[in-house]
Short mmCIF file of C-alpha atoms in Angstrom, two decimals:
data_model
loop_
_atom_site.label_atom_id
_atom_site.label_comp_id
_atom_site.label_asym_id
_atom_site.label_seq_id
_atom_site.Cartn_x
_atom_site.Cartn_y
_atom_site.Cartn_z
CA MET A 1 10.60 -40.61 46.34
CA LYS A 2 12.95 -37.96 44.92
CA ARG A 3 13.39 -40.03 41.76
CA TRP A 4 9.61 -40.36 41.43
CA ILE A 5 9.07 -36.60 41.85
CA PHE A 6 11.82 -35.85 39.34
CA THR A 7 10.28 -38.27 36.84
CA PHE A 8 6.83 -36.76 37.43
CA LEU A 9 8.12 -33.22 36.82
CA ILE A 10 9.92 -34.28 33.65
CA GLY A 11 6.68 -35.85 32.45
CA LEU A 12 4.74 -32.65 33.10
CA CYS A 13 7.33 -30.63 31.18
CA LEU A 14 7.12 -33.01 28.24
CA ILE A 15 3.34 -32.74 28.19
CA PHE A 16 3.56 -28.93 28.40
CA PHE A 17 6.06 -28.60 25.57
CA THR A 18 4.18 -31.13 23.45
CA GLN A 19 1.03 -29.05 23.84
CA ILE A 20 2.93 -25.88 22.84
CA GLN A 21 4.37 -27.61 19.77
CA SER A 22 0.91 -28.93 18.86
CA GLN A 23 -0.61 -25.46 19.17
CA ALA A 24 2.20 -23.99 17.05
CA ALA A 25 1.69 -26.66 14.40
CA ASP A 26 -2.03 -25.81 14.29
CA THR A 27 -1.43 -22.06 13.88
CA PHE A 28 -0.50 -20.12 10.76
CA LYS A 29 1.34 -17.03 11.99
CA ILE A 30 1.41 -13.78 10.02
CA GLY A 31 3.63 -10.95 11.24
CA VAL A 32 2.22 -7.51 10.45
CA VAL A 33 4.52 -4.47 10.54
CA TYR A 34 2.83 -1.19 9.58
CA PRO A 35 3.02 2.44 10.75
CA LEU A 36 0.13 2.43 13.23
CA SER A 37 1.17 5.77 14.71
CA GLY A 38 2.66 8.98 13.34
CA ALA A 39 2.12 10.84 10.07
CA MET A 40 1.78 7.68 7.97
CA ALA A 41 -0.75 5.88 10.19
CA LEU A 42 -4.08 7.11 8.83
CA PRO A 43 -5.12 4.05 6.75
CA CYS A 44 -3.07 1.25 8.33
CA ASN A 45 -5.50 0.02 10.97
CA SER A 46 -8.05 -0.42 8.18
CA ILE A 47 -5.57 -2.50 6.16
CA LEU A 48 -5.05 -4.72 9.20
CA THR A 49 -8.81 -5.07 9.64
CA GLY A 50 -9.07 -6.11 5.99
CA HIS A 51 -6.49 -8.82 6.64
CA LYS A 52 -8.47 -10.07 9.65
CA ILE A 53 -11.85 -10.13 7.89
CA ALA A 54 -10.38 -12.23 5.09
CA ALA A 55 -8.66 -14.58 7.54
CA ASP A 56 -11.92 -15.18 9.42
CA GLU A 57 -13.74 -16.01 6.17
CA ILE A 58 -10.95 -18.28 4.99
CA MET A 59 -10.74 -20.18 8.30
CA LYS A 60 -14.52 -20.73 8.34
CA ALA A 61 -14.17 -22.29 4.88
CA GLY A 62 -11.34 -24.56 6.08
CA GLY A 63 -8.54 -22.63 4.42
CA PHE A 64 -4.93 -22.22 5.60
CA MET A 65 -4.78 -26.05 5.75
CA GLY A 66 -7.39 -25.95 8.49
CA LYS A 67 -5.11 -23.95 10.76
CA LYS A 68 -5.99 -21.03 12.98
CA VAL A 69 -4.52 -17.71 11.78
CA GLU A 70 -2.74 -15.51 14.28
CA PHE A 71 -1.66 -11.95 13.46
CA LEU A 72 1.34 -10.66 15.42
CA VAL A 73 1.28 -6.89 15.00
CA ARG A 74 4.08 -4.34 15.36
CA ASP A 75 4.08 -0.55 14.84
CA ASP A 76 7.14 0.67 12.92
CA ALA A 77 5.87 4.30 12.80
CA GLY A 78 7.23 4.49 9.24
CA ASN A 79 10.80 4.05 10.50
CA PRO A 80 12.88 1.60 8.37
CA GLU A 81 15.10 0.75 11.35
CA LEU A 82 12.05 -0.37 13.32
CA THR A 83 10.75 -2.29 10.29
CA THR A 84 14.02 -4.22 10.13
CA ARG A 85 14.04 -4.89 13.89
CA TYR A 86 10.43 -6.04 14.09
CA CYS A 87 10.55 -8.21 10.97
CA ARG A 88 13.67 -9.95 12.29
CA GLU A 89 12.09 -10.42 15.71
CA LEU A 90 8.89 -11.88 14.25
CA ILE A 91 10.86 -14.32 12.11
CA THR A 92 13.50 -15.44 14.61
CA ARG A 93 11.54 -15.32 17.89
CA GLU A 94 7.90 -15.69 16.93
CA LYS A 95 8.55 -18.07 14.02
CA VAL A 96 5.99 -16.43 11.75
CA ASP A 97 5.13 -18.07 8.44
CA TRP A 98 4.60 -14.80 6.55
CA ILE A 99 5.26 -11.09 6.92
CA PHE A 100 2.90 -8.32 5.75
CA THR A 101 4.71 -4.96 5.78
CA GLY A 102 5.91 -2.05 3.67
CA TYR A 103 3.45 0.81 3.99
CA GLY A 104 5.87 3.30 2.48
CA SER A 105 8.79 2.85 0.10
CA ALA A 106 11.64 3.18 2.60
CA VAL A 107 10.15 0.63 4.99
CA ALA A 108 9.27 -1.61 2.04
CA LEU A 109 12.94 -1.83 1.07
CA ALA A 110 13.82 -2.63 4.68
CA GLY A 111 11.21 -5.39 4.84
CA ALA A 112 12.33 -6.84 1.49
CA ALA A 113 15.94 -7.00 2.71
CA VAL A 114 14.88 -8.99 5.79
CA ALA A 115 12.78 -11.31 3.62
CA LYS A 116 15.83 -12.09 1.53
CA GLN A 117 18.13 -12.51 4.54
CA PHE A 118 15.84 -14.91 6.41
CA LYS A 119 14.18 -16.51 3.36
CA THR A 120 10.74 -15.62 4.67
CA PRO A 121 7.86 -14.86 2.27
CA THR A 122 6.78 -11.23 2.59
CA PHE A 123 3.94 -9.23 1.08
CA ILE A 124 4.82 -5.58 0.61
CA PHE A 125 1.59 -3.59 0.79
CA GLY A 126 2.29 -0.02 -0.18
CA GLY A 127 5.97 0.53 -0.89
CA LYS A 128 5.75 1.66 -4.50
CA THR A 129 9.39 2.29 -5.34
CA GLU A 130 10.52 0.36 -8.41
CA LYS A 131 13.52 -0.93 -6.48
CA VAL A 132 11.32 -3.43 -4.62
CA THR A 133 10.62 -5.28 -7.85
CA THR A 134 13.81 -4.46 -9.79
CA GLU A 135 17.26 -3.85 -8.25
CA GLU A 136 16.32 -5.13 -4.77
CA TRP A 137 13.93 -7.85 -5.91
CA ASN A 138 14.18 -11.28 -4.34
CA LYS A 139 12.13 -14.45 -4.65
CA TYR A 140 10.64 -14.07 -1.17
CA THR A 141 9.07 -10.65 -1.77
CA PHE A 142 5.71 -9.82 -3.38
CA ARG A 143 4.23 -6.35 -3.88
CA TYR A 144 0.54 -5.44 -4.01
CA GLN A 145 0.20 -1.73 -4.74
CA VAL A 146 0.90 -0.14 -8.10
CA THR A 147 4.48 0.90 -8.70
CA SER A 148 5.62 4.50 -8.41
CA THR A 149 6.24 4.57 -12.17
CA ALA A 150 2.73 3.35 -12.99
CA GLU A 151 1.18 5.84 -10.57
CA ALA A 152 3.37 8.69 -11.87
CA ARG A 153 2.45 8.03 -15.48
CA ALA A 154 -1.26 7.91 -14.60
CA ALA A 155 -0.95 11.23 -12.72
CA ALA A 156 0.85 12.85 -15.68
CA ASP A 157 -1.82 11.61 -18.12
CA ILE A 158 -4.59 13.06 -15.96
CA MET A 159 -2.79 16.37 -15.44
CA GLY A 160 -1.87 16.81 -19.11
CA ASN A 161 -4.90 15.34 -20.85
CA VAL A 162 -7.69 16.20 -18.41
CA MET A 163 -6.89 18.88 -15.81
CA LEU A 164 -4.84 21.17 -18.08
CA LYS A 165 -6.12 20.08 -21.48
CA ASP A 166 -7.38 23.58 -22.34
CA LYS A 167 -4.47 25.48 -20.73
CA LYS A 168 -1.57 26.16 -23.10
CA ASP A 169 1.91 26.69 -21.58
CA ALA A 170 0.60 25.72 -18.15
CA ARG A 171 2.80 26.17 -15.08
CA VAL A 172 3.14 23.32 -12.55
CA PHE A 173 4.60 23.38 -9.04
CA TRP A 174 5.97 20.19 -7.44
CA ILE A 175 5.91 19.55 -3.67
CA ALA A 176 7.03 16.33 -2.00
CA TRP A 177 8.48 14.65 1.02
CA ASP A 178 12.15 14.02 0.25
CA TYR A 179 12.28 10.25 0.40
CA GLU A 180 12.27 7.15 -1.77
CA TYR A 181 8.64 7.22 -2.98
CA SER A 182 8.78 10.83 -4.15
CA ARG A 183 12.20 10.41 -5.74
CA SER A 184 11.09 7.29 -7.63
CA PHE A 185 7.90 9.09 -8.72
CA TYR A 186 9.49 12.30 -10.04
CA ASP A 187 11.42 11.12 -13.12
CA PRO A 188 8.65 9.01 -14.72
CA PHE A 189 6.10 11.77 -14.01
CA VAL A 190 8.21 14.48 -15.67
CA ALA A 191 9.11 12.20 -18.58
CA ARG A 192 5.47 11.31 -19.33
CA LEU A 193 4.32 14.92 -18.95
CA LYS A 194 6.97 16.10 -21.43
CA GLN A 195 5.93 13.34 -23.81
CA ILE A 196 2.24 14.21 -23.87
CA ARG A 197 2.42 17.98 -23.17
CA PRO A 198 5.83 19.49 -23.96
CA ASP A 199 4.37 22.98 -23.45
CA ILE A 200 3.79 22.37 -19.71
CA LYS A 201 6.63 23.55 -17.46
CA ILE A 202 7.65 22.63 -13.91
CA VAL A 203 8.20 26.13 -12.51
CA GLY A 204 9.24 25.25 -8.97
CA GLU A 205 10.00 22.36 -6.61
CA SER A 206 9.89 21.94 -2.85
CA TRP A 207 11.38 18.84 -1.25
CA THR A 208 10.42 18.81 2.42
CA ARG A 209 11.54 16.44 5.14
CA THR A 210 9.54 13.22 5.54
CA GLY A 211 6.71 13.76 8.00
CA GLU A 212 6.79 17.57 7.66
CA THR A 213 3.64 19.29 8.95
CA ASP A 214 4.57 23.00 8.63
CA TYR A 215 4.23 23.93 4.97
CA GLY A 216 3.93 27.71 5.33
CA PRO A 217 7.31 28.61 3.75
CA PHE A 218 6.85 26.08 0.92
CA ILE A 219 3.37 27.40 0.12
CA SER A 220 4.69 30.95 0.08
CA TYR A 221 7.36 29.89 -2.41
CA ALA A 222 4.77 28.09 -4.54
CA LEU A 223 2.63 31.23 -4.73
CA THR A 224 5.56 33.24 -6.10
CA THR A 225 5.81 30.87 -9.09
CA LYS A 226 2.17 31.56 -10.09
CA PRO A 227 1.32 27.92 -10.80
CA ASP A 228 -1.76 26.76 -12.69
CA ALA A 229 -1.52 23.39 -10.97
CA VAL A 230 0.24 21.77 -8.03
CA ILE A 231 1.22 18.12 -7.80
CA SER A 232 1.84 16.74 -4.34
CA THR A 233 3.23 13.33 -3.41
CA ILE A 234 2.83 14.06 0.31
CA TRP A 235 0.54 11.64 2.10
CA GLY A 236 -0.82 10.59 5.49
CA GLY A 237 -1.04 13.32 8.10
CA GLY A 238 1.30 15.46 6.02
CA SER A 239 -1.25 15.82 3.22
CA VAL A 240 -3.92 16.90 5.72
CA SER A 241 -1.62 19.69 6.94
CA LEU A 242 -0.66 20.74 3.41
CA LEU A 243 -4.25 21.06 2.22
CA LYS A 244 -5.45 23.01 5.24
CA GLN A 245 -2.47 25.40 5.19
CA GLY A 246 -2.73 25.77 1.40
CA GLN A 247 -6.36 26.75 1.80
CA ALA A 248 -5.51 29.29 4.51
CA GLN A 249 -2.86 30.92 2.30
CA GLY A 250 -5.02 30.94 -0.83
CA LEU A 251 -2.98 28.49 -2.88
CA TRP A 252 -6.04 26.53 -4.02
CA ASP A 253 -7.73 29.73 -5.19
CA GLN A 254 -4.90 30.08 -7.70
CA ALA A 255 -3.90 26.53 -8.61
CA MET A 256 -5.59 23.21 -9.28
CA LEU A 257 -4.34 20.24 -7.26
CA ILE A 258 -3.55 16.64 -8.01
CA ASN A 259 -2.48 14.66 -4.95
CA THR A 260 -1.07 11.15 -5.18
CA ALA A 261 -0.73 8.34 -2.61
CA GLU A 262 -4.47 7.70 -2.27
CA PRO A 263 -5.86 10.99 -0.88
CA ALA A 264 -9.23 10.15 -2.48
CA SER A 265 -9.71 7.38 0.10
CA ILE A 266 -12.56 8.16 2.46
CA GLU A 267 -10.38 8.31 5.59
CA TYR A 268 -8.34 11.09 4.01
CA ARG A 269 -11.37 12.98 2.70
CA LYS A 270 -12.96 12.92 6.15
CA ALA A 271 -9.72 14.26 7.65
CA PHE A 272 -9.47 16.97 4.97
CA GLY A 273 -13.05 18.12 5.42
CA LYS A 274 -13.73 21.17 3.25
CA SER A 275 -10.04 22.06 3.05
CA MET A 276 -9.75 19.71 0.08
CA PRO A 277 -10.24 22.06 -2.89
CA VAL A 278 -13.27 21.28 -5.01
CA GLY A 279 -12.12 19.75 -8.29
CA ALA A 280 -8.83 18.42 -6.89
CA TRP A 281 -7.87 15.04 -8.32
CA GLY A 282 -6.74 12.09 -6.24
CA ASN A 283 -6.53 8.31 -6.35
CA THR A 284 -7.73 5.40 -4.24
CA TYR A 285 -8.10 1.63 -4.45
CA ASP A 286 -11.74 1.55 -3.47
CA ASP A 287 -14.78 3.77 -2.97
CA ALA A 288 -18.47 3.22 -2.34
CA CYS A 289 -19.32 4.88 -5.66
CA TRP A 290 -17.51 2.26 -7.78
CA PRO A 291 -17.96 -0.46 -9.02
CA GLN A 292 -21.06 -1.06 -6.84
CA ASN A 293 -21.27 -4.72 -7.82
CA GLU A 294 -22.16 -7.78 -5.73
CA GLY A 295 -18.55 -8.46 -4.75
CA GLN A 296 -18.17 -4.98 -3.32
CA LYS A 297 -21.50 -5.21 -1.50
CA LYS A 298 -20.42 -8.52 0.07
CA PHE A 299 -17.12 -7.05 1.29
CA TYR A 300 -18.78 -3.92 2.66
CA LYS A 301 -21.31 -6.04 4.58
CA ALA A 302 -18.44 -8.10 6.02
CA TRP A 303 -16.74 -4.84 7.05
CA TYR A 304 -19.88 -3.50 8.76
CA ASP A 305 -20.48 -6.80 10.56
CA TYR A 306 -16.87 -7.09 11.74
CA THR A 307 -16.33 -3.49 12.85
CA GLY A 308 -19.82 -2.47 13.92
CA GLU A 309 -19.38 0.68 11.84
CA ASN A 310 -22.00 1.97 9.43
CA GLU A 311 -19.76 4.00 7.11
CA PRO A 312 -17.81 2.67 4.10
CA PRO A 313 -14.35 1.30 4.84
CA SER A 314 -11.00 2.84 4.02
CA GLY A 315 -9.92 2.81 0.42
CA MET A 316 -7.09 0.49 1.53
CA ALA A 317 -9.13 -2.07 3.49
CA SER A 318 -10.18 -4.20 0.54
CA SER A 319 -6.56 -4.38 -0.63
CA GLY A 320 -5.56 -5.83 2.76
CA TYR A 321 -8.45 -8.24 2.36
CA TYR A 322 -7.30 -9.52 -1.03
CA ILE A 323 -3.65 -9.86 -0.02
CA THR A 324 -4.74 -12.38 2.61
CA TYR A 325 -6.83 -14.23 0.05
CA MET A 326 -3.85 -14.42 -2.31
CA VAL A 327 -1.79 -16.23 0.31
CA ALA A 328 -4.69 -18.56 1.16
CA LYS A 329 -5.35 -19.38 -2.51
CA ALA A 330 -1.66 -20.18 -3.00
CA ILE A 331 -1.71 -22.55 -0.02
CA GLU A 332 -4.76 -24.24 -1.50
CA LYS A 333 -3.08 -24.48 -4.90
CA ALA A 334 0.14 -25.86 -3.42
CA GLY A 335 -1.66 -28.29 -1.13
CA THR A 336 0.72 -27.31 1.66
CA ASP A 337 1.76 -24.26 3.65
CA GLU A 338 5.46 -25.03 3.15
CA LYS A 339 7.02 -21.68 2.29
CA MET A 340 8.71 -22.37 -1.03
CA ALA A 341 5.72 -24.32 -2.30
CA VAL A 342 3.45 -21.36 -1.53
CA ILE A 343 5.87 -18.92 -3.17
CA ASN A 344 5.94 -21.04 -6.32
CA ALA A 345 2.14 -21.28 -6.30
CA LEU A 346 1.80 -17.49 -6.08
CA GLU A 347 3.91 -16.91 -9.19
CA GLY A 348 1.57 -16.27 -12.11
CA MET A 349 -1.54 -16.86 -10.00
CA THR A 350 -4.74 -14.91 -10.73
CA ILE A 351 -7.54 -14.23 -8.27
CA ASP A 352 -10.92 -12.64 -8.85
CA THR A 353 -11.71 -9.38 -7.06
CA TYR A 354 -14.65 -7.04 -7.38
CA TRP A 355 -12.46 -4.76 -9.53
CA GLY A 356 -11.72 -7.68 -11.84
CA PRO A 357 -8.98 -10.32 -12.00
CA LEU A 358 -5.58 -9.55 -10.45
CA THR A 359 -2.48 -11.51 -11.42
CA ILE A 360 0.83 -11.87 -9.58
CA ARG A 361 3.46 -11.67 -12.29
CA ASP A 362 5.71 -14.70 -12.26
CA PHE A 363 9.03 -12.93 -12.81
CA ASP A 364 8.93 -9.85 -10.53
CA HIS A 365 6.08 -10.75 -8.13
CA GLN A 366 4.21 -7.51 -8.87
CA VAL A 367 0.42 -7.65 -8.55
CA THR A 368 -1.41 -6.14 -11.54
CA SER A 369 -3.57 -3.93 -9.34
CA GLY A 370 -5.14 -0.67 -10.48
CA GLN A 371 -6.46 2.56 -9.01
CA ILE A 372 -9.49 4.81 -9.20
CA TRP A 373 -8.74 8.43 -10.11
CA ALA A 374 -11.38 11.14 -9.80
CA PRO A 375 -11.91 14.81 -8.99
CA MET A 376 -13.60 15.57 -5.69
CA ILE A 377 -16.83 17.53 -5.42
CA GLU A 378 -19.19 18.77 -2.75
CA GLU A 379 -22.31 16.82 -1.84
CA PRO A 380 -25.23 18.38 0.05
CA GLY A 381 -25.26 17.33 3.70
CA SER A 382 -21.69 15.96 3.66
CA ASP A 383 -18.90 17.44 5.78
CA TYR A 384 -16.29 16.24 3.30
CA LEU A 385 -15.94 15.95 -0.48
CA VAL A 386 -16.98 12.91 -2.49
CA LEU A 387 -15.66 11.46 -5.75
CA ASP A 388 -17.26 12.73 -8.95
CA LYS A 389 -18.53 9.43 -10.29
CA SER A 390 -19.30 10.96 -13.69
CA ARG A 391 -15.58 11.67 -14.24
CA LEU A 392 -14.09 8.66 -12.43
CA ILE A 393 -11.34 6.77 -14.26
CA TYR A 394 -10.11 3.28 -13.36
CA VAL A 395 -6.45 2.91 -14.35
CA PRO A 396 -5.01 -0.63 -14.31
CA CYS A 397 -1.26 -0.60 -13.84
CA ASP A 398 -0.51 -3.36 -16.39
CA LYS A 399 0.26 -1.01 -19.29
CA ASP A 400 2.71 1.05 -17.25
CA LEU A 401 4.68 -1.77 -15.62
CA TYR A 402 8.10 -2.77 -16.88
CA THR A 403 8.08 -5.61 -19.39
CA LYS A 404 10.04 -8.74 -18.58
CA GLU A 405 12.75 -7.64 -21.01
CA GLU A 406 13.01 -4.21 -19.38
CA TRP A 407 13.07 -5.85 -15.95
CA GLU A 408 15.89 -8.18 -16.98
CA ALA A 409 17.88 -5.25 -18.38
CA ILE A 410 17.52 -3.29 -15.13
CA ARG A 411 18.58 -6.32 -13.11
CA LYS A 412 21.57 -6.89 -15.36
CA ALA A 413 22.64 -3.24 -15.13
CA ALA A 414 22.43 -3.48 -11.34
CA LYS A 415 24.52 -6.69 -11.53
CA LYS A 416 21.76 -8.75 -9.91
#
């Protein structure tokens, strides 16, 4: 009897573990590590929703090799140490197939390091520092957003050729969080500005701690320099605080503003309200005012149906959507979800988006994405500013990315 019971229990265990293995084999697991709380959290839930909308569409069409997609989500609060911990945990314990992470340059570098260590394919969403695709590049890491250099050069072109085109010897004040993104942005911005407008001078700089929300002393210093324009690389909740405090102290009455890191996205503009100065320039990946084609209408309808909301999605949501499609298209191209096969399929691959075709470069794994830049204006009946469609500029990042030769030289200098 004891032998029979023992045999019966062993049989049950085998059945149980077989079922678990079968379920695991039928599931494509994606680990998601974003700052879902804290100063950097504003757009990240929308990015995650974009991932999920795409996954639902792809599964209904039989994609991901017919497997169910499961998202395992962690909140790193913008802390690189948490990014490292959660990415490792998702790879070693949860056995995820892919990682989506990197909303912010510092956490992007942390995620890329884990990708290299554990040989796990990883899509960096928003870490723009050049290091992700140059010195710290590895075959397992891909990056969606424009690089800090491409964004910096676009910002300098707009400041010099549009905002200050009629202002000779203009004075510019720089304010930033003191971390990787701002540091990697500064040099290419200054270099391009000097190239196109050598008469423009940077008359003051403030480097605040990451996540700073009290900008009173920095605004007071800025006012003493009598700037014609301010450039800010502060983002998330920090940019909301800066704009409101700058308005209260009269900074925007004196100086024009260009803010980077996607403050033109609707979630930011709603948070800013009327504290965003009229005429301030900002960038975003998506807005209801452009391009207003069938692809955009289809995505917006999918967003409304999925969320139950009736307002346009975040400027980041469609980017999360297309990242998921890139992975699915690579699996389809490879004919397998085996990791190295998918990585190889992604290299040089182009997908159609409603902004136009996007290519993943084969040598550095950078996506040739672009951004909308526009000044913000008031609209009757709206509690927040809207983009001035008549002055909107779409800036693809291709022309401002490093060439393959430049990339190889940087890698060689870094002894990579």
